[in-house]
């Protein structure tokens, strides 16, 4: 399965623009348009919420599948790996130890096959 | 890969009359602030590079993605849609939603580099990464935004910011290129792709210090699970909204209790 060249490069070109614009929205704006007060505080958690929303359904997939048994879901290993990753990264205050521990749990419970 | 990025901050005269030239020592201190975190960025790049090829992109398409798009979440969010041949607009909107946090970062970065020429600000803005920004502010996540840069001149701040983010870019690109190159040697497995998910979760961990952040994560996680089948990634959009509302509510509750401890900064990070 491959993605056609024209389609892929059109998508990539658009992604470059989207990423450039999202990272620079406030660069070009005068100070008075920059968020302040409650809005600013509220916006600070948006990145966290987005990252959680991206990852949690994938981590819990085996548990959410219709008709999934508990034993089966446990042997999937993704949810425990995710929990360990977050817990260790939080305790360490930096991502890498969490990632290493999470991969170790994933390998130990279900392997990568 | 650093070369094309440096001159943008090295050749411009400063209106404040400060010393001309590029502040290499500030650049180096920014680079050192990233430290071992760059190993995680390397791994995430590696996994993302593999995922791009496994998702059906050719090697040149995959390299274009990792080097030009330079956004793991945007790439990983767009990839399944590209593999499925989804409408281009859907791909771009999904990437936009997945990258909404960078809009917030841009508000923060914009206040740091006010006074620099627009081109330099745009270049610095494009280089912004999660880990780079966190390291720039001294590694803490929850309290990072309160950090003060004191009297440090803007050109030194810019050099330091560039130092952190060029290092991240190098780690990311090298990892990604190796991932693209070795993708054929690694068996196709959703469990390997899940390592990329774990890398994002590793980024989440240190952010979960303050109570509003915990509330936001809990609400976003629940709504994301409930809305995981919704079209147009609306479940994710709803999850972000729920996270924001939960954080504001938690902050409001905490504010009403004067004895409640204030949000702690992230513990455990090595001082740099």
mmCIF file of C-alpha atoms in Angstrom, chain B:
data_model
loop_
_atom_site.group_PDB
_atom_site.id
_atom_site.type_symbol
_atom_site.label_atom_id
_atom_site.label_comp_id
_atom_site.label_asym_id
_atom_site.label_seq_id
_atom_site.Cartn_x
_atom_site.Cartn_y
_atom_site.Cartn_z
ATOM 1 C CA UNK B 1 21.023 20.828 9.537
ATOM 2 C CA UNK B 2 21.714 23.685 11.903
ATOM 3 C CA UNK B 3 23.396 25.834 9.336
ATOM 4 C CA UNK B 4 20.379 27.295 7.544
ATOM 5 C CA UNK B 5 18.762 28.283 10.805
ATOM 6 C CA UNK B 6 21.495 30.195 12.540
ATOM 7 C CA UNK B 7 22.074 33.163 10.262
ATOM 8 C CA UNK B 8 18.540 34.378 10.837
ATOM 9 C CA UNK B 9 19.432 35.333 14.370
ATOM 10 C CA UNK B 10 23.034 36.252 13.758
ATOM 11 C CA UNK B 11 23.073 39.048 11.251
ATOM 12 C CA UNK B 12 20.472 41.556 12.309
ATOM 13 C CA UNK B 13 21.272 44.837 14.024
ATOM 14 C CA UNK B 14 19.541 45.350 17.347
ATOM 15 C CA UNK B 15 17.551 48.524 17.857
ATOM 16 C CA UNK B 16 18.472 48.521 21.546
ATOM 17 C CA UNK B 17 22.086 49.152 20.620
ATOM 18 C CA UNK B 18 23.296 45.966 22.261
ATOM 19 C CA UNK B 19 26.452 44.177 21.179
ATOM 20 C CA UNK B 20 26.148 42.879 17.620
ATOM 21 C CA UNK B 21 26.688 39.280 16.568
ATOM 22 C CA UNK B 22 25.284 35.973 17.596
ATOM 23 C CA UNK B 23 25.397 35.053 21.270
ATOM 24 C CA UNK B 24 26.948 31.624 20.937
ATOM 25 C CA UNK B 25 27.344 31.182 24.676
ATOM 26 C CA UNK B 26 23.599 31.680 25.140
ATOM 27 C CA UNK B 27 22.971 29.265 22.266
ATOM 28 C CA UNK B 28 25.197 26.680 23.971
ATOM 29 C CA UNK B 29 23.463 27.087 27.330
ATOM 30 C CA UNK B 30 20.108 26.593 25.631
ATOM 31 C CA UNK B 31 21.402 23.463 23.964
ATOM 32 C CA UNK B 32 22.715 22.135 27.280
ATOM 33 C CA UNK B 33 19.358 22.791 28.933
ATOM 34 C CA UNK B 34 17.819 20.159 26.674
ATOM 35 C CA UNK B 35 20.321 17.605 27.946
ATOM 36 C CA UNK B 36 19.263 13.994 27.909
ATOM 37 C CA UNK B 37 15.706 14.872 26.882
ATOM 38 C CA UNK B 38 17.014 14.925 23.320
ATOM 39 C CA UNK B 39 17.345 11.128 23.569
ATOM 40 C CA UNK B 40 13.567 10.949 23.968
ATOM 41 C CA UNK B 41 13.109 13.260 21.012
ATOM 42 C CA UNK B 42 15.435 11.029 19.005
ATOM 43 C CA UNK B 43 13.363 7.941 19.912
ATOM 44 C CA UNK B 44 10.121 9.681 19.072
ATOM 45 C CA UNK B 45 11.577 10.772 15.735
ATOM 46 C CA UNK B 46 12.728 7.220 15.076
ATOM 47 C CA UNK B 47 9.299 5.770 15.781
ATOM 48 C CA UNK B 48 7.573 8.479 13.785
ATOM 49 C CA UNK B 49 9.896 7.872 10.833
ATOM 50 C CA UNK B 50 9.073 4.175 10.915
ATOM 51 C CA UNK B 51 5.355 4.954 11.260
ATOM 52 C CA UNK B 52 5.413 7.254 8.230
ATOM 53 C CA UNK B 53 6.791 4.481 6.022
ATOM 54 C CA UNK B 54 4.554 1.802 7.576
ATOM 55 C CA UNK B 55 1.598 4.102 6.939
ATOM 56 C CA UNK B 56 2.214 3.831 3.219
ATOM 57 C CA UNK B 57 4.403 6.845 2.469
ATOM 58 C CA UNK B 58 7.423 6.417 0.202
ATOM 59 C CA UNK B 59 10.849 7.201 1.684
ATOM 60 C CA UNK B 60 10.992 10.647 0.066
ATOM 61 C CA UNK B 61 7.442 11.475 1.184
ATOM 62 C CA UNK B 62 8.276 10.309 4.696
ATOM 63 C CA UNK B 63 11.473 12.394 4.762
ATOM 64 C CA UNK B 64 9.500 15.405 3.524
ATOM 65 C CA UNK B 65 7.054 14.897 6.357
ATOM 66 C CA UNK B 66 9.623 14.649 9.146
ATOM 67 C CA UNK B 67 11.942 17.420 7.947
ATOM 68 C CA UNK B 68 9.436 19.942 6.548
ATOM 69 C CA UNK B 69 6.309 19.407 8.645
ATOM 70 C CA UNK B 70 8.434 18.904 11.753
ATOM 71 C CA UNK B 71 5.560 18.121 14.079
ATOM 72 C CA UNK B 72 5.145 14.628 15.470
ATOM 73 C CA UNK B 73 1.554 15.056 16.579
ATOM 74 C CA UNK B 74 0.472 16.655 13.301
ATOM 75 C CA UNK B 75 2.208 13.894 11.354
ATOM 76 C CA UNK B 76 0.849 11.048 13.450
ATOM 77 C CA UNK B 77 -2.645 12.556 13.369
ATOM 78 C CA UNK B 78 -2.547 13.068 9.599
ATOM 79 C CA UNK B 79 -0.985 9.731 8.705
ATOM 80 C CA UNK B 80 -3.986 7.394 9.105
ATOM 81 C CA UNK B 81 -6.102 9.832 7.101
ATOM 82 C CA UNK B 82 -3.494 9.966 4.338
ATOM 83 C CA UNK B 83 -3.265 6.171 4.297
ATOM 84 C CA UNK B 84 -7.041 6.006 3.918
ATOM 85 C CA UNK B 85 -7.048 8.625 1.160
ATOM 86 C CA UNK B 86 -9.161 11.084 3.156
ATOM 87 C CA UNK B 87 -10.016 14.546 1.818
ATOM 88 C CA UNK B 88 -7.074 16.972 2.059
ATOM 89 C CA UNK B 89 -9.184 19.434 4.055
ATOM 90 C CA UNK B 90 -9.936 16.749 6.634
ATOM 91 C CA UNK B 91 -6.212 16.031 6.956
ATOM 92 C CA UNK B 92 -5.337 19.675 7.457
ATOM 93 C CA UNK B 93 -8.167 20.359 9.915
ATOM 94 C CA UNK B 94 -7.180 17.274 11.920
ATOM 95 C CA UNK B 95 -3.572 18.463 12.052
ATOM 96 C CA UNK B 96 -4.756 21.915 13.072
ATOM 97 C CA UNK B 97 -6.815 20.494 15.942
ATOM 98 C CA UNK B 98 -4.017 18.151 16.974
ATOM 99 C CA UNK B 99 -1.625 21.112 17.037
ATOM 100 C CA UNK B 100 -3.842 23.644 18.783
ATOM 101 C CA UNK B 101 -1.395 23.731 21.652
ATOM 102 C CA UNK B 102 1.097 25.502 19.409
ATOM 103 C CA UNK B 103 -1.324 28.409 19.125
ATOM 104 C CA UNK B 104 -1.034 28.716 22.877
ATOM 105 C CA UNK B 105 2.744 28.362 22.752
ATOM 106 C CA UNK B 106 2.901 31.108 20.136
ATOM 107 C CA UNK B 107 1.170 33.483 22.534
ATOM 108 C CA UNK B 108 3.846 32.710 25.115
ATOM 109 C CA UNK B 109 6.764 32.871 22.683
ATOM 110 C CA UNK B 110 5.461 36.100 21.156
ATOM 111 C CA UNK B 111 5.739 37.866 24.497
ATOM 112 C CA UNK B 112 9.345 36.649 24.864
ATOM 113 C CA UNK B 113 10.593 38.010 21.561
ATOM 114 C CA UNK B 114 8.665 41.225 21.218
ATOM 115 C CA UNK B 115 10.975 43.746 19.584
ATOM 116 C CA UNK B 116 12.728 41.344 17.247
ATOM 117 C CA UNK B 117 12.089 41.742 13.493
ATOM 118 C CA UNK B 118 9.059 39.813 12.260
ATOM 119 C CA UNK B 119 11.110 37.394 10.158
ATOM 120 C CA UNK B 120 13.152 36.365 13.183
ATOM 121 C CA UNK B 121 10.049 35.991 15.326
ATOM 122 C CA UNK B 122 8.433 33.790 12.686
ATOM 123 C CA UNK B 123 11.564 31.647 12.448
ATOM 124 C CA UNK B 124 11.689 31.248 16.228
ATOM 125 C CA UNK B 125 7.966 30.514 16.286
ATOM 126 C CA UNK B 126 8.311 27.792 13.683
ATOM 127 C CA UNK B 127 11.067 26.156 15.751
ATOM 128 C CA UNK B 128 8.903 25.951 18.870
ATOM 129 C CA UNK B 129 8.614 22.452 20.298
ATOM 130 C CA UNK B 130 7.102 21.076 23.485
ATOM 131 C CA UNK B 131 10.396 19.954 24.942
ATOM 132 C CA UNK B 132 12.324 22.935 23.596
ATOM 133 C CA UNK B 133 9.929 25.405 25.177
ATOM 134 C CA UNK B 134 9.891 23.493 28.458
ATOM 135 C CA UNK B 135 13.695 23.422 28.590
ATOM 136 C CA UNK B 136 13.887 27.105 27.698
ATOM 137 C CA UNK B 137 11.812 27.906 30.774
ATOM 138 C CA UNK B 138 13.916 25.665 32.970
ATOM 139 C CA UNK B 139 12.147 22.382 32.489
ATOM 140 C CA UNK B 140 9.086 22.846 34.661
ATOM 141 C CA UNK B 141 5.784 22.389 32.869
ATOM 142 C CA UNK B 142 2.957 23.578 35.089
ATOM 143 C CA UNK B 143 4.791 26.615 36.347
ATOM 144 C CA UNK B 144 6.825 27.263 33.230
ATOM 145 C CA UNK B 145 4.670 30.043 32.019
ATOM 146 C CA UNK B 146 5.287 32.092 35.118
ATOM 147 C CA UNK B 147 9.054 31.955 34.665
ATOM 148 C CA UNK B 148 10.749 35.293 34.439
ATOM 149 C CA UNK B 149 13.624 35.922 32.086
ATOM 150 C CA UNK B 150 14.618 39.023 34.018
ATOM 151 C CA UNK B 151 16.904 41.492 32.325
ATOM 152 C CA UNK B 152 18.364 39.078 29.784
ATOM 153 C CA UNK B 153 18.550 40.989 26.465
ATOM 154 C CA UNK B 154 16.152 39.759 23.816
ATOM 155 C CA UNK B 155 18.928 38.689 21.429
ATOM 156 C CA UNK B 156 20.419 36.448 24.123
ATOM 157 C CA UNK B 157 16.977 35.029 24.894
ATOM 158 C CA UNK B 158 16.528 34.347 21.185
ATOM 159 C CA UNK B 159 19.926 32.618 20.977
ATOM 160 C CA UNK B 160 19.120 30.482 24.022
ATOM 161 C CA UNK B 161 15.681 29.600 22.634
ATOM 162 C CA UNK B 162 17.311 28.702 19.320
ATOM 163 C CA UNK B 163 19.876 26.577 21.160
ATOM 164 C CA UNK B 164 17.192 24.446 22.800
ATOM 165 C CA UNK B 165 15.091 24.081 19.690
ATOM 166 C CA UNK B 166 17.883 23.487 17.172
ATOM 167 C CA UNK B 167 19.039 20.663 19.429
ATOM 168 C CA UNK B 168 15.516 19.232 19.457
ATOM 169 C CA UNK B 169 15.312 19.609 15.678
ATOM 170 C CA UNK B 170 18.617 17.780 15.261
ATOM 171 C CA UNK B 171 17.550 14.922 17.536
ATOM 172 C CA UNK B 172 14.174 14.698 15.857
ATOM 173 C CA UNK B 173 15.512 14.768 12.290
ATOM 174 C CA UNK B 174 18.343 12.300 12.862
ATOM 175 C CA UNK B 175 15.966 9.899 14.615
ATOM 176 C CA UNK B 176 13.359 10.288 11.896
ATOM 177 C CA UNK B 177 15.817 9.768 9.034
ATOM 178 C CA UNK B 178 17.164 6.610 10.671
ATOM 179 C CA UNK B 179 13.571 5.463 11.249
ATOM 180 C CA UNK B 180 12.668 6.004 7.596
ATOM 181 C CA UNK B 181 15.834 4.202 6.494
ATOM 182 C CA UNK B 182 15.338 1.217 8.789
ATOM 183 C CA UNK B 183 11.560 0.942 8.466
ATOM 184 C CA UNK B 184 11.930 -2.041 6.133
ATOM 185 C CA UNK B 185 13.861 -3.969 8.784
ATOM 186 C CA UNK B 186 11.236 -3.517 11.475
ATOM 187 C CA UNK B 187 8.130 -5.733 11.288
ATOM 188 C CA UNK B 188 4.824 -4.003 10.677
ATOM 189 C CA UNK B 189 3.110 -3.902 14.035
ATOM 190 C CA UNK B 190 0.570 -1.604 15.678
ATOM 191 C CA UNK B 191 2.409 -2.301 18.891
ATOM 192 C CA UNK B 192 5.530 -0.614 17.538
ATOM 193 C CA UNK B 193 3.398 2.349 16.487
ATOM 194 C CA UNK B 194 2.152 2.396 20.056
ATOM 195 C CA UNK B 195 5.667 3.329 21.168
ATOM 196 C CA UNK B 196 4.958 6.701 19.536
ATOM 197 C CA UNK B 197 1.840 7.001 21.693
ATOM 198 C CA UNK B 198 3.949 6.189 24.755
ATOM 199 C CA UNK B 199 6.371 8.965 23.773
ATOM 200 C CA UNK B 200 3.519 11.480 23.828
ATOM 201 C CA UNK B 201 2.343 10.084 27.169
ATOM 202 C CA UNK B 202 5.861 10.512 28.521
ATOM 203 C CA UNK B 203 5.522 14.175 27.599
ATOM 204 C CA UNK B 204 2.163 14.335 29.428
ATOM 205 C CA UNK B 205 3.547 12.944 32.701
ATOM 206 C CA UNK B 206 5.573 15.958 33.851
ATOM 207 C CA UNK B 207 2.655 18.274 32.985
ATOM 208 C CA UNK B 208 0.389 16.593 35.557
ATOM 209 C CA UNK B 209 1.578 18.527 38.586
ATOM 210 C CA UNK B 210 -1.025 21.178 39.329
ATOM 211 C CA UNK B 211 -4.620 20.243 40.152
ATOM 212 C CA UNK B 212 -6.171 22.114 37.208
ATOM 213 C CA UNK B 213 -3.891 20.127 34.901
ATOM 214 C CA UNK B 214 -4.957 16.847 36.501
ATOM 215 C CA UNK B 215 -8.616 17.825 36.157
ATOM 216 C CA UNK B 216 -8.070 18.777 32.520
ATOM 217 C CA UNK B 217 -6.348 15.488 31.752
ATOM 218 C CA UNK B 218 -9.073 13.437 33.450
ATOM 219 C CA UNK B 219 -11.896 15.260 31.675
ATOM 220 C CA UNK B 220 -10.155 15.181 28.313
ATOM 221 C CA UNK B 221 -9.398 11.475 28.656
ATOM 222 C CA UNK B 222 -12.988 10.561 29.511
ATOM 223 C CA UNK B 223 -14.474 12.666 26.713
ATOM 224 C CA UNK B 224 -11.912 11.361 24.222
ATOM 225 C CA UNK B 225 -12.932 7.778 25.039
ATOM 226 C CA UNK B 226 -16.655 8.572 24.813
ATOM 227 C CA UNK B 227 -16.175 10.487 21.564
ATOM 228 C CA UNK B 228 -13.570 8.257 19.957
ATOM 229 C CA UNK B 229 -15.914 7.191 17.164
ATOM 230 C CA UNK B 230 -17.234 10.655 16.361
ATOM 231 C CA UNK B 231 -16.609 11.948 12.835
ATOM 232 C CA UNK B 232 -14.060 14.664 11.965
ATOM 233 C CA UNK B 233 -12.168 14.069 15.183
ATOM 234 C CA UNK B 234 -14.886 16.020 16.946
ATOM 235 C CA UNK B 235 -14.340 13.769 19.944
ATOM 236 C CA UNK B 236 -10.882 15.231 20.287
ATOM 237 C CA UNK B 237 -12.167 18.762 19.912
ATOM 238 C CA UNK B 238 -14.791 18.084 22.593
ATOM 239 C CA UNK B 239 -12.094 16.555 24.799
ATOM 240 C CA UNK B 240 -9.953 19.705 24.558
ATOM 241 C CA UNK B 241 -12.984 21.855 25.420
ATOM 242 C CA UNK B 242 -13.835 19.582 28.358
ATOM 243 C CA UNK B 243 -10.235 19.765 29.585
ATOM 244 C CA UNK B 244 -10.253 23.561 29.501
ATOM 245 C CA UNK B 245 -13.601 23.762 31.308
ATOM 246 C CA UNK B 246 -12.468 21.258 33.959
ATOM 247 C CA UNK B 247 -9.236 23.164 34.584
ATOM 248 C CA UNK B 248 -11.032 26.492 34.920
ATOM 249 C CA UNK B 249 -13.584 24.912 37.275
ATOM 250 C CA UNK B 250 -10.850 23.334 39.391
ATOM 251 C CA UNK B 251 -8.934 26.614 39.546
ATOM 252 C CA UNK B 252 -12.124 28.432 40.578
ATOM 253 C CA UNK B 253 -12.786 25.899 43.357
ATOM 254 C CA UNK B 254 -9.212 26.193 44.589
ATOM 255 C CA UNK B 255 -9.413 29.985 44.539
ATOM 256 C CA UNK B 256 -12.456 29.890 46.829
ATOM 257 C CA UNK B 257 -10.511 27.974 49.431
ATOM 258 C CA UNK B 258 -7.820 30.342 50.685
ATOM 259 C CA UNK B 259 -6.059 27.548 52.586
ATOM 260 C CA UNK B 260 -5.704 25.354 49.535
ATOM 261 C CA UNK B 261 -2.062 24.982 48.530
ATOM 262 C CA UNK B 262 -1.130 26.759 45.354
ATOM 263 C CA UNK B 263 -0.200 24.756 42.292
ATOM 264 C CA UNK B 264 3.252 23.294 42.790
ATOM 265 C CA UNK B 265 5.828 23.391 40.065
ATOM 266 C CA UNK B 266 6.978 20.119 38.591
ATOM 267 C CA UNK B 267 9.209 18.320 41.076
ATOM 268 C CA UNK B 268 12.222 16.235 40.315
ATOM 269 C CA UNK B 269 13.663 17.944 37.285
ATOM 270 C CA UNK B 270 17.413 18.386 37.495
ATOM 271 C CA UNK B 271 18.367 22.023 37.985
ATOM 272 C CA UNK B 272 19.944 23.476 34.886
#
